PDB file of C-alpha atoms in Angstrom:
ATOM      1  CA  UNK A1488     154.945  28.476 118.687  1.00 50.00           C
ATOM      2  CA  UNK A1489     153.789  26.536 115.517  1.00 49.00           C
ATOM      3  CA  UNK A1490     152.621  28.727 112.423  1.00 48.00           C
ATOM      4  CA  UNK A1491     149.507  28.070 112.867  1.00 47.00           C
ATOM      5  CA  UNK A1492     148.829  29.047 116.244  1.00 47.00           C
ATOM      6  CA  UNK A1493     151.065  32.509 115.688  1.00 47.00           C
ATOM      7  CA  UNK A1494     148.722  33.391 112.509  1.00 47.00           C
ATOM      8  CA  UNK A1495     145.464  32.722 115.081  1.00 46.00           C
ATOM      9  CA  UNK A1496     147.118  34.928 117.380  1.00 47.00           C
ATOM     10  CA  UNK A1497     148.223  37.507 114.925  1.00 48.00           C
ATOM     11  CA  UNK A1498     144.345  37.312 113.944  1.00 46.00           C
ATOM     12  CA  UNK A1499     143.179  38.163 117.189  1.00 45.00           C
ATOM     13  CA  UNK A1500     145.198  40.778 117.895  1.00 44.00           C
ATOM     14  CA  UNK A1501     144.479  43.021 114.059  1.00 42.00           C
ATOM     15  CA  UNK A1502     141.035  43.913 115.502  1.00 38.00           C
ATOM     16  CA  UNK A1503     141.843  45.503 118.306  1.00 38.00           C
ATOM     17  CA  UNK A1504     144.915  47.378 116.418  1.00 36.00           C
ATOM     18  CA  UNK A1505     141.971  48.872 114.002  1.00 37.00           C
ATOM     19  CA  UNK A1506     139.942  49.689 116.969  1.00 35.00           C
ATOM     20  CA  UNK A1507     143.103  51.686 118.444  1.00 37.00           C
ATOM     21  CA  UNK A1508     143.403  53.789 115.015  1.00 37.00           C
ATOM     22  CA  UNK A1509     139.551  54.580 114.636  1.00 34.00           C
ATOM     23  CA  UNK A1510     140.082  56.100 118.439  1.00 34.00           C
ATOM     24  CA  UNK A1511     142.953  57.738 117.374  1.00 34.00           C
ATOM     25  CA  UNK A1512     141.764  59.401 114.332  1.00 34.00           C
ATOM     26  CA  UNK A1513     138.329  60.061 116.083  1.00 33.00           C
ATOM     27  CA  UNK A1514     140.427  61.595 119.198  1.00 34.00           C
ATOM     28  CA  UNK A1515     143.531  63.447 117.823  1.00 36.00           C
ATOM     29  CA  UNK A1516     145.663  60.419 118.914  1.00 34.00           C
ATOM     30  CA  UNK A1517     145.384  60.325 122.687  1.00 30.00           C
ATOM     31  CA  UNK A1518     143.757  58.252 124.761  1.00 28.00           C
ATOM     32  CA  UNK A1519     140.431  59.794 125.622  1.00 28.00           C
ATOM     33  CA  UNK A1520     140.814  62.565 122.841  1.00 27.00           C
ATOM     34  CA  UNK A1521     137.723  64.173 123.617  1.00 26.00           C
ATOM     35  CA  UNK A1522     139.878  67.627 124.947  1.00 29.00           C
ATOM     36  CA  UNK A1523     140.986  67.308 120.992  1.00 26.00           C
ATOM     37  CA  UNK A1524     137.825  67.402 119.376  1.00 27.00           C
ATOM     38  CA  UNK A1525     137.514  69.876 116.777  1.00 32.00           C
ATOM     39  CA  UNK A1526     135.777  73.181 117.762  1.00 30.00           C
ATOM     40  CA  UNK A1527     131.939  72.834 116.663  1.00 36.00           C
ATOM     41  CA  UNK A1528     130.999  75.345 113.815  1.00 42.00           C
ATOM     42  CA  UNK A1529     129.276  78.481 115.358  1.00 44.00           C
ATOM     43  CA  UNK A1530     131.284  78.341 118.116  1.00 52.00           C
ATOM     44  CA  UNK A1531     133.302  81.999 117.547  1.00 87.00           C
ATOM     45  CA  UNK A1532     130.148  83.564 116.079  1.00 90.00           C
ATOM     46  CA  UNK A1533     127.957  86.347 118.197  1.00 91.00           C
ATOM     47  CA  UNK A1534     124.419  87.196 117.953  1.00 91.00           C
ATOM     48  CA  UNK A1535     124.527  90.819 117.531  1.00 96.00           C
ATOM     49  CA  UNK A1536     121.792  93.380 116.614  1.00 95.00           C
ATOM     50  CA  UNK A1537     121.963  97.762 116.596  1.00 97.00           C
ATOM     51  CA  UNK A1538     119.139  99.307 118.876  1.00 97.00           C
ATOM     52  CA  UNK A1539     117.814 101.728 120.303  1.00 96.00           C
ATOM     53  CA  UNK A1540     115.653 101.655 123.573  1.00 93.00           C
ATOM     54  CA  UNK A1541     112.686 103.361 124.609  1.00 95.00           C
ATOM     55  CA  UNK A1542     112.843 105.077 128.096  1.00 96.00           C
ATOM     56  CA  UNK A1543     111.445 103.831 131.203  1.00 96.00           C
ATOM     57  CA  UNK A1544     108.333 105.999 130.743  1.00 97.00           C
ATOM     58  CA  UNK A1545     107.623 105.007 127.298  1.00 97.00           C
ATOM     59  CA  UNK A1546     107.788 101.438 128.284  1.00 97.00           C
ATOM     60  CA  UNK A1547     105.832 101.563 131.733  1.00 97.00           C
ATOM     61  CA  UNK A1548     102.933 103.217 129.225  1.00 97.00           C
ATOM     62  CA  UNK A1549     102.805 101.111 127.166  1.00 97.00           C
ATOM     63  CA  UNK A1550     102.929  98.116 129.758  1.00 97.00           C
ATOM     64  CA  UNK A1551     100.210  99.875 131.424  1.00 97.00           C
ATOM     65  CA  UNK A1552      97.800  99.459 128.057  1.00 96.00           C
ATOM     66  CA  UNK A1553      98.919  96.130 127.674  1.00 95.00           C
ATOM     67  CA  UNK A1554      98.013  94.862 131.206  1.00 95.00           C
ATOM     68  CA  UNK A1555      94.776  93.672 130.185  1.00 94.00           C
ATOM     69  CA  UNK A1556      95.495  91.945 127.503  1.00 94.00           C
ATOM     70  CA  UNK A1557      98.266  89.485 129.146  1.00 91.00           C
ATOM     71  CA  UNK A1558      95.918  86.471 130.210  1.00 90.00           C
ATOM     72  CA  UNK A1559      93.125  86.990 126.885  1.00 92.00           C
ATOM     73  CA  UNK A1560      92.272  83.475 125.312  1.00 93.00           C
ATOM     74  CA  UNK A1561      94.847  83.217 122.482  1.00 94.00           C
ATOM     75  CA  UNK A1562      97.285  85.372 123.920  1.00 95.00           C
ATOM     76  CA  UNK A1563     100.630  85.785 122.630  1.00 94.00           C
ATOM     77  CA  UNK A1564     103.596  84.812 125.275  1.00 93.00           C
ATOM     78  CA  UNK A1565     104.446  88.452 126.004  1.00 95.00           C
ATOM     79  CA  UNK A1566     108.181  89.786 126.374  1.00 92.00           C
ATOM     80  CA  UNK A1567     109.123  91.107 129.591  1.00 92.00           C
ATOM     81  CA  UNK A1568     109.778  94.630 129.658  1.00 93.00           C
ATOM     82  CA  UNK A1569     112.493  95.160 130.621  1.00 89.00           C
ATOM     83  CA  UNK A1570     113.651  93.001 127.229  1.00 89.00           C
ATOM     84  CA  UNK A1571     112.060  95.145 124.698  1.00 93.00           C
ATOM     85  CA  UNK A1572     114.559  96.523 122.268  1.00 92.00           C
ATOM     86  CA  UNK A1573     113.705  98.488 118.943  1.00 95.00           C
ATOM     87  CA  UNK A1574     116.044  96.894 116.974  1.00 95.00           C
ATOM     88  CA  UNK A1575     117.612  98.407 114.090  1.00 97.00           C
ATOM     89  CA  UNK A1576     119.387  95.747 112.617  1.00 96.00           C
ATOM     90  CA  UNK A1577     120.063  92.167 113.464  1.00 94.00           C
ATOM     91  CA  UNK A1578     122.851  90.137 112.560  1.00 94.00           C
ATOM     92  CA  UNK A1579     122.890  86.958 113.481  1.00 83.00           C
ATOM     93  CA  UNK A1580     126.204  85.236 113.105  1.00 86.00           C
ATOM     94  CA  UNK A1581     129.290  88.143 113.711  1.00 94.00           C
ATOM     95  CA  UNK A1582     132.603  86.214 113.554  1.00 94.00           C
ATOM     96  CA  UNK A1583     134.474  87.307 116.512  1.00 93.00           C
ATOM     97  CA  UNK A1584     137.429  88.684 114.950  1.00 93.00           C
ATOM     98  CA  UNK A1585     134.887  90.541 112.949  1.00 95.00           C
ATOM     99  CA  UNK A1586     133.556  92.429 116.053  1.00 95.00           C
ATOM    100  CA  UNK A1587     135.976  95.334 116.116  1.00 95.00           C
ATOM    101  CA  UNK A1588     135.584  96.197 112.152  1.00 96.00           C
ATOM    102  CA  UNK A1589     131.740  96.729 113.145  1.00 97.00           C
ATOM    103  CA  UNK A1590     131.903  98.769 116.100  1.00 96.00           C
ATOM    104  CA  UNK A1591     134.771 101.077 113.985  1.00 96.00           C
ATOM    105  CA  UNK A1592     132.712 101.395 111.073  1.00 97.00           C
ATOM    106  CA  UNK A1593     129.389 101.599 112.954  1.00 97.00           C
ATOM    107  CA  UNK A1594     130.748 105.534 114.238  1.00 96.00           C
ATOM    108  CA  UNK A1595     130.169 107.478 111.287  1.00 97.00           C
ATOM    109  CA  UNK A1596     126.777 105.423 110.335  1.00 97.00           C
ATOM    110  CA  UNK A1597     125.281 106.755 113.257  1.00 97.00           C
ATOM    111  CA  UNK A1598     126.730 110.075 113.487  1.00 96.00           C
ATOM    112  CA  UNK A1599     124.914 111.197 110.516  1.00 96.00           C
ATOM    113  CA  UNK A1600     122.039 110.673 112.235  1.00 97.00           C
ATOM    114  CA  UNK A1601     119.718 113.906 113.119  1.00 96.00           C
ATOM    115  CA  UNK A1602     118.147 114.544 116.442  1.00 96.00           C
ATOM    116  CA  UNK A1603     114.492 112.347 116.305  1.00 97.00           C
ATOM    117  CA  UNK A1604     111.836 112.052 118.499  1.00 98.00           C
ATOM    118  CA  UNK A1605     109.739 108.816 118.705  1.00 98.00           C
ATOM    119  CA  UNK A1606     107.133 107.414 120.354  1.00 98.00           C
ATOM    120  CA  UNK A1607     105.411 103.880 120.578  1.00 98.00           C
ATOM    121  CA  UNK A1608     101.541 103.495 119.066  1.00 97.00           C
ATOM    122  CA  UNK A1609      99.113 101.120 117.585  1.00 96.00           C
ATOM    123  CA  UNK A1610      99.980  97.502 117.445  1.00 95.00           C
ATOM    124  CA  UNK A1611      99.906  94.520 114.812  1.00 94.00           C
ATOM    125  CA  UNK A1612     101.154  91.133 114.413  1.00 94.00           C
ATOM    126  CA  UNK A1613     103.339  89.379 111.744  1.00 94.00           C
ATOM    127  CA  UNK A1614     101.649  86.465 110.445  1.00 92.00           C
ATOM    128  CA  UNK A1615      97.623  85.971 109.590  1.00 90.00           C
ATOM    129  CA  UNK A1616      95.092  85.930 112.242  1.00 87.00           C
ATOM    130  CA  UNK A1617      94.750  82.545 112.425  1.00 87.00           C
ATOM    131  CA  UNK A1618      98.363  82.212 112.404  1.00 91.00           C
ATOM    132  CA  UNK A1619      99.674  84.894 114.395  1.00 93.00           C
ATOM    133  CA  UNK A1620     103.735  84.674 114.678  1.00 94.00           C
ATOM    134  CA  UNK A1621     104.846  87.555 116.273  1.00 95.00           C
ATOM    135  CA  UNK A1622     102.739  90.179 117.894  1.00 96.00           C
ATOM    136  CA  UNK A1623     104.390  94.430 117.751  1.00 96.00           C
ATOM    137  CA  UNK A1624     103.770  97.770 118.577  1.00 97.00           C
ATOM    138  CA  UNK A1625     103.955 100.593 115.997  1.00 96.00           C
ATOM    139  CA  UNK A1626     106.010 103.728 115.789  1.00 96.00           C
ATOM    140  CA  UNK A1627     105.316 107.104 114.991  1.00 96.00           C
ATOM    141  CA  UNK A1628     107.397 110.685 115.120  1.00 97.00           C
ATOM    142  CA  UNK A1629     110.635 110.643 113.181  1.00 97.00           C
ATOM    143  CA  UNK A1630     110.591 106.909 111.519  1.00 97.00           C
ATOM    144  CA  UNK A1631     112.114 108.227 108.066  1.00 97.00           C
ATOM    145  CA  UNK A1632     115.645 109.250 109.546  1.00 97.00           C
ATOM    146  CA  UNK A1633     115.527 106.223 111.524  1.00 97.00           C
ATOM    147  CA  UNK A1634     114.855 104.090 108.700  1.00 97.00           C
ATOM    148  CA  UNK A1635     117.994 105.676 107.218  1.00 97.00           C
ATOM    149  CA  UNK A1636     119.963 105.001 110.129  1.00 98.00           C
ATOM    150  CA  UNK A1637     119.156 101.531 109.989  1.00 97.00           C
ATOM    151  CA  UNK A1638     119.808 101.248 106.522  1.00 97.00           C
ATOM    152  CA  UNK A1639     123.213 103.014 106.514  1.00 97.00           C
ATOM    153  CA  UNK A1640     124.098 100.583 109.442  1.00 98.00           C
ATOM    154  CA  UNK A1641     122.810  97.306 106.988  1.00 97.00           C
ATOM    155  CA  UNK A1642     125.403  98.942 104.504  1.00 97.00           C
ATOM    156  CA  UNK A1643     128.070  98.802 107.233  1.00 97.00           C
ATOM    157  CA  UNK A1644     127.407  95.123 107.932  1.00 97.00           C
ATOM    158  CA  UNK A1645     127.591  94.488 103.796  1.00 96.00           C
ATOM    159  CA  UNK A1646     130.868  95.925 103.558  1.00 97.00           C
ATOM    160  CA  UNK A1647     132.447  93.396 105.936  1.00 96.00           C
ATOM    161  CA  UNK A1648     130.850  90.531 104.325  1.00 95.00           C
ATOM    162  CA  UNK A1649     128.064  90.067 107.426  1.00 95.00           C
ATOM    163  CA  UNK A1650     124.745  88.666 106.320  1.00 91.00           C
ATOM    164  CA  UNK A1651     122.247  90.631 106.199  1.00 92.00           C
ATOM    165  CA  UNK A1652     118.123  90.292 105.093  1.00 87.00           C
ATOM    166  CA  UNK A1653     117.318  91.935 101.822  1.00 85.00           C
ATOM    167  CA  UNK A1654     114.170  93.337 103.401  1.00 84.00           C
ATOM    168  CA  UNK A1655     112.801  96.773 103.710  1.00 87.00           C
ATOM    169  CA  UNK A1656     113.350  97.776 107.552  1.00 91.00           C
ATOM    170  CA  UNK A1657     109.896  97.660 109.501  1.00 91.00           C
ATOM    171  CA  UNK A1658     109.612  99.885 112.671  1.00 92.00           C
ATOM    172  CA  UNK A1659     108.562  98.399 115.532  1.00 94.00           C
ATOM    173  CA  UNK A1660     108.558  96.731 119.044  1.00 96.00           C
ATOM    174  CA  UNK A1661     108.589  93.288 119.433  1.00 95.00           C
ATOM    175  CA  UNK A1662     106.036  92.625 122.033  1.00 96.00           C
ATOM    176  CA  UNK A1663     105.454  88.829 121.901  1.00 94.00           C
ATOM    177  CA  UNK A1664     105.472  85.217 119.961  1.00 94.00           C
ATOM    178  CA  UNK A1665     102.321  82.792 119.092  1.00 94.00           C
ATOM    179  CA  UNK A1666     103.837  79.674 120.137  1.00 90.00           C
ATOM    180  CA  UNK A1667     103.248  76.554 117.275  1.00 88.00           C
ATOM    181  CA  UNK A1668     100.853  74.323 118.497  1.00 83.00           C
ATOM    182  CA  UNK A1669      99.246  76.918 120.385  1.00 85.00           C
ATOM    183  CA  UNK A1670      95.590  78.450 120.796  1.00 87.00           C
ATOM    184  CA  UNK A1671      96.062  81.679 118.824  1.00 91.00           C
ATOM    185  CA  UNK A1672      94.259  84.356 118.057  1.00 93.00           C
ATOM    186  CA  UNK A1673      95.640  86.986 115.954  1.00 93.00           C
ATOM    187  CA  UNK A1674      93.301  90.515 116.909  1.00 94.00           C
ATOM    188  CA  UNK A1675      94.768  90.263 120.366  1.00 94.00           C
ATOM    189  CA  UNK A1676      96.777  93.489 119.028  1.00 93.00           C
ATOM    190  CA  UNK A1677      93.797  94.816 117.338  1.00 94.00           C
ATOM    191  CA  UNK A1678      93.127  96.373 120.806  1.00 94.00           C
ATOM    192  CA  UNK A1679      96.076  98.633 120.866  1.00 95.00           C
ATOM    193  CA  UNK A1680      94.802 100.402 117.251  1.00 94.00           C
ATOM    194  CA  UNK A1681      93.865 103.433 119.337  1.00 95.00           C
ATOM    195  CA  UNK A1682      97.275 103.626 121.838  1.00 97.00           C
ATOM    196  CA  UNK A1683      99.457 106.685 121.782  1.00 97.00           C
ATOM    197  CA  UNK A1684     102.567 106.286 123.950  1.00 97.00           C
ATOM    198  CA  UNK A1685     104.452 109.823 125.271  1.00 98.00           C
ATOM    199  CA  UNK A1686     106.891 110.976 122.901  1.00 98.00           C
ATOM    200  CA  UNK A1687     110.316 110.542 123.941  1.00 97.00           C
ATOM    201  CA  UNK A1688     113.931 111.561 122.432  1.00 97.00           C
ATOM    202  CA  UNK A1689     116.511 109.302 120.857  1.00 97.00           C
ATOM    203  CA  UNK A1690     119.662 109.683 122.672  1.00 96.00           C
ATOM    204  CA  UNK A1691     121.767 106.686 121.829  1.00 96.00           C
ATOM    205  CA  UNK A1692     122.376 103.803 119.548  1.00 97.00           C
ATOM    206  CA  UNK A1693     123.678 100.336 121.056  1.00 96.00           C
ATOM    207  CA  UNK A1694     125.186  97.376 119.825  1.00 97.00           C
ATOM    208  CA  UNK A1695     123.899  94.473 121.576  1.00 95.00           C
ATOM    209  CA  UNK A1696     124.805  90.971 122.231  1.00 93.00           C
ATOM    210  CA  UNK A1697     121.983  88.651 122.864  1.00 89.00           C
ATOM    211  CA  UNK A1698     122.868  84.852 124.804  1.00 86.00           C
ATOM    212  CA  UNK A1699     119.880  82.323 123.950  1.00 80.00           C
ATOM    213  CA  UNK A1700     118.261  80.528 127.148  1.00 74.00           C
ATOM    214  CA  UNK A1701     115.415  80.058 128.972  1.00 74.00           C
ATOM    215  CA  UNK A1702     115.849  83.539 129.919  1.00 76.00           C
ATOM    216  CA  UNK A1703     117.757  85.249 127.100  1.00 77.00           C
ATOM    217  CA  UNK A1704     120.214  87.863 128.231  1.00 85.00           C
ATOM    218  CA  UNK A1705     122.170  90.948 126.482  1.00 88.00           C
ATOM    219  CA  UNK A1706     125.398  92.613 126.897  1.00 91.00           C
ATOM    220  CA  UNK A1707     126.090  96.195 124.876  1.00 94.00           C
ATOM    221  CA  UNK A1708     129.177  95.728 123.222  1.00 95.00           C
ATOM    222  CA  UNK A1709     129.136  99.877 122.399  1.00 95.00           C
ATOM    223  CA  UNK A1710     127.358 102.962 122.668  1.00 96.00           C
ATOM    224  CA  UNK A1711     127.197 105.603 120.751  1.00 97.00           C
ATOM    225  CA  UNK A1712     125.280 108.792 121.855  1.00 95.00           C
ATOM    226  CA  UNK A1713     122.868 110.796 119.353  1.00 92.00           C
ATOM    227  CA  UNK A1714     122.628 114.521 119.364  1.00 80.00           C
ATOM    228  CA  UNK A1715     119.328 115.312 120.841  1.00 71.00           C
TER     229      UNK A1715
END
């Protein structure tokens, strides 16, 4: 072949060659490479928060007063139920291998804790009226050893390094969200000022795992019972 025609063909070949190296560095160097892409951040951490539940009763009450308030102009979009959790603490981002250390730790946190009795009442939002972002029900009975409890667990998640907001701990009962965009009106939980919910006992704290989705679900990682 004359040199001419083997430096055209050399040519034509060098961009394909580069082609074949991008693919290869892009892919782990296989062919299709997309089983060797690296692992996407977040992918070993768990969305974890401590709670503790109210009872079946305390929740059917307070559904009850909240029936007719569901379909009100401005609304909130209410929480199911049977998804209402009185969270302690949430923690957001739990490494995996991190899991154990909590749950191990966790035990003596929550064993100091002394019998309490609680009960659900009054309601507010988070947010200004004309900006409503998150619509709750109050808590009343023994708040002040639960507010330690929570706090002793936030000191549990600092010593392993977790993230944690540097914010006084607020009881209460996430009831609903103002969606952006939406109508809103903000006194919607004005109308549960006067509600008193049955007092009920405290008789375990969970660590939950929460899995975003249309319909967000939970597993309890551990349990750990309260004396009562």
């Amino acid at each position: 072949m004359p040199a001419r025609a083997r430096r055209a063909a050399r040519g034509r070949e060098r961009p394909r060659h580069r082609a074949g190296a991008r693919a290869r560095r892009a892919g782990g160097g296989r062919p299709g490479g997309a089983r060797l892409t690296p692992a996407r951040p977040g992918r070993d951490l768990r969305r974890l928060f401590f709670a503790v539940d109210p009872p079946a009763p305390a929740r059917d009450d307070l559904a009850a007063a909240l029936e007719p308030l569901r379909s009100v102009p401005g609304a909130p979009r209410w929480t199911d139920p049977s998804r209402w959790h009185l969270t302690l603490l949430f923690l957001g981002a739990v490494p995996a291998d991190t899991v154990a250390a909590l749950v191990e730790r966790a035990g003596p946190a929550v064993a100091q804790a002394p019998p309490m009795v609680l009960r659900l009442g009054g309601g507010g939002r988070f947010g200004s009226v004309r900006r409503p972002q998150v619509a709750w029900a109050g808590l009343g009975g023994d708040v002040a050893p639960l507010t330690a409890l929570a706090a002793r667990l936030a000191a549990v998640a600092r010593s392993l390094r977790l993230e944690v907001e540097d914010r006084p701990f607020r009881a209460h009962l996430t009831l609903g969200r103002w969606r952006p965009g939406q109508p809103a009106d903000g006194t919607v939980t004005d109308e549960l000022a006067d509600y008193r919910g049955p007092d009920w006992p405290v008789t375990e704290v969970r660590l939950i795992e929460s899995h975003l989705g249309p319909t967000p679900t939970y597993d309890t990682l551990a349990t750990w019972p309260l004396v009562t």
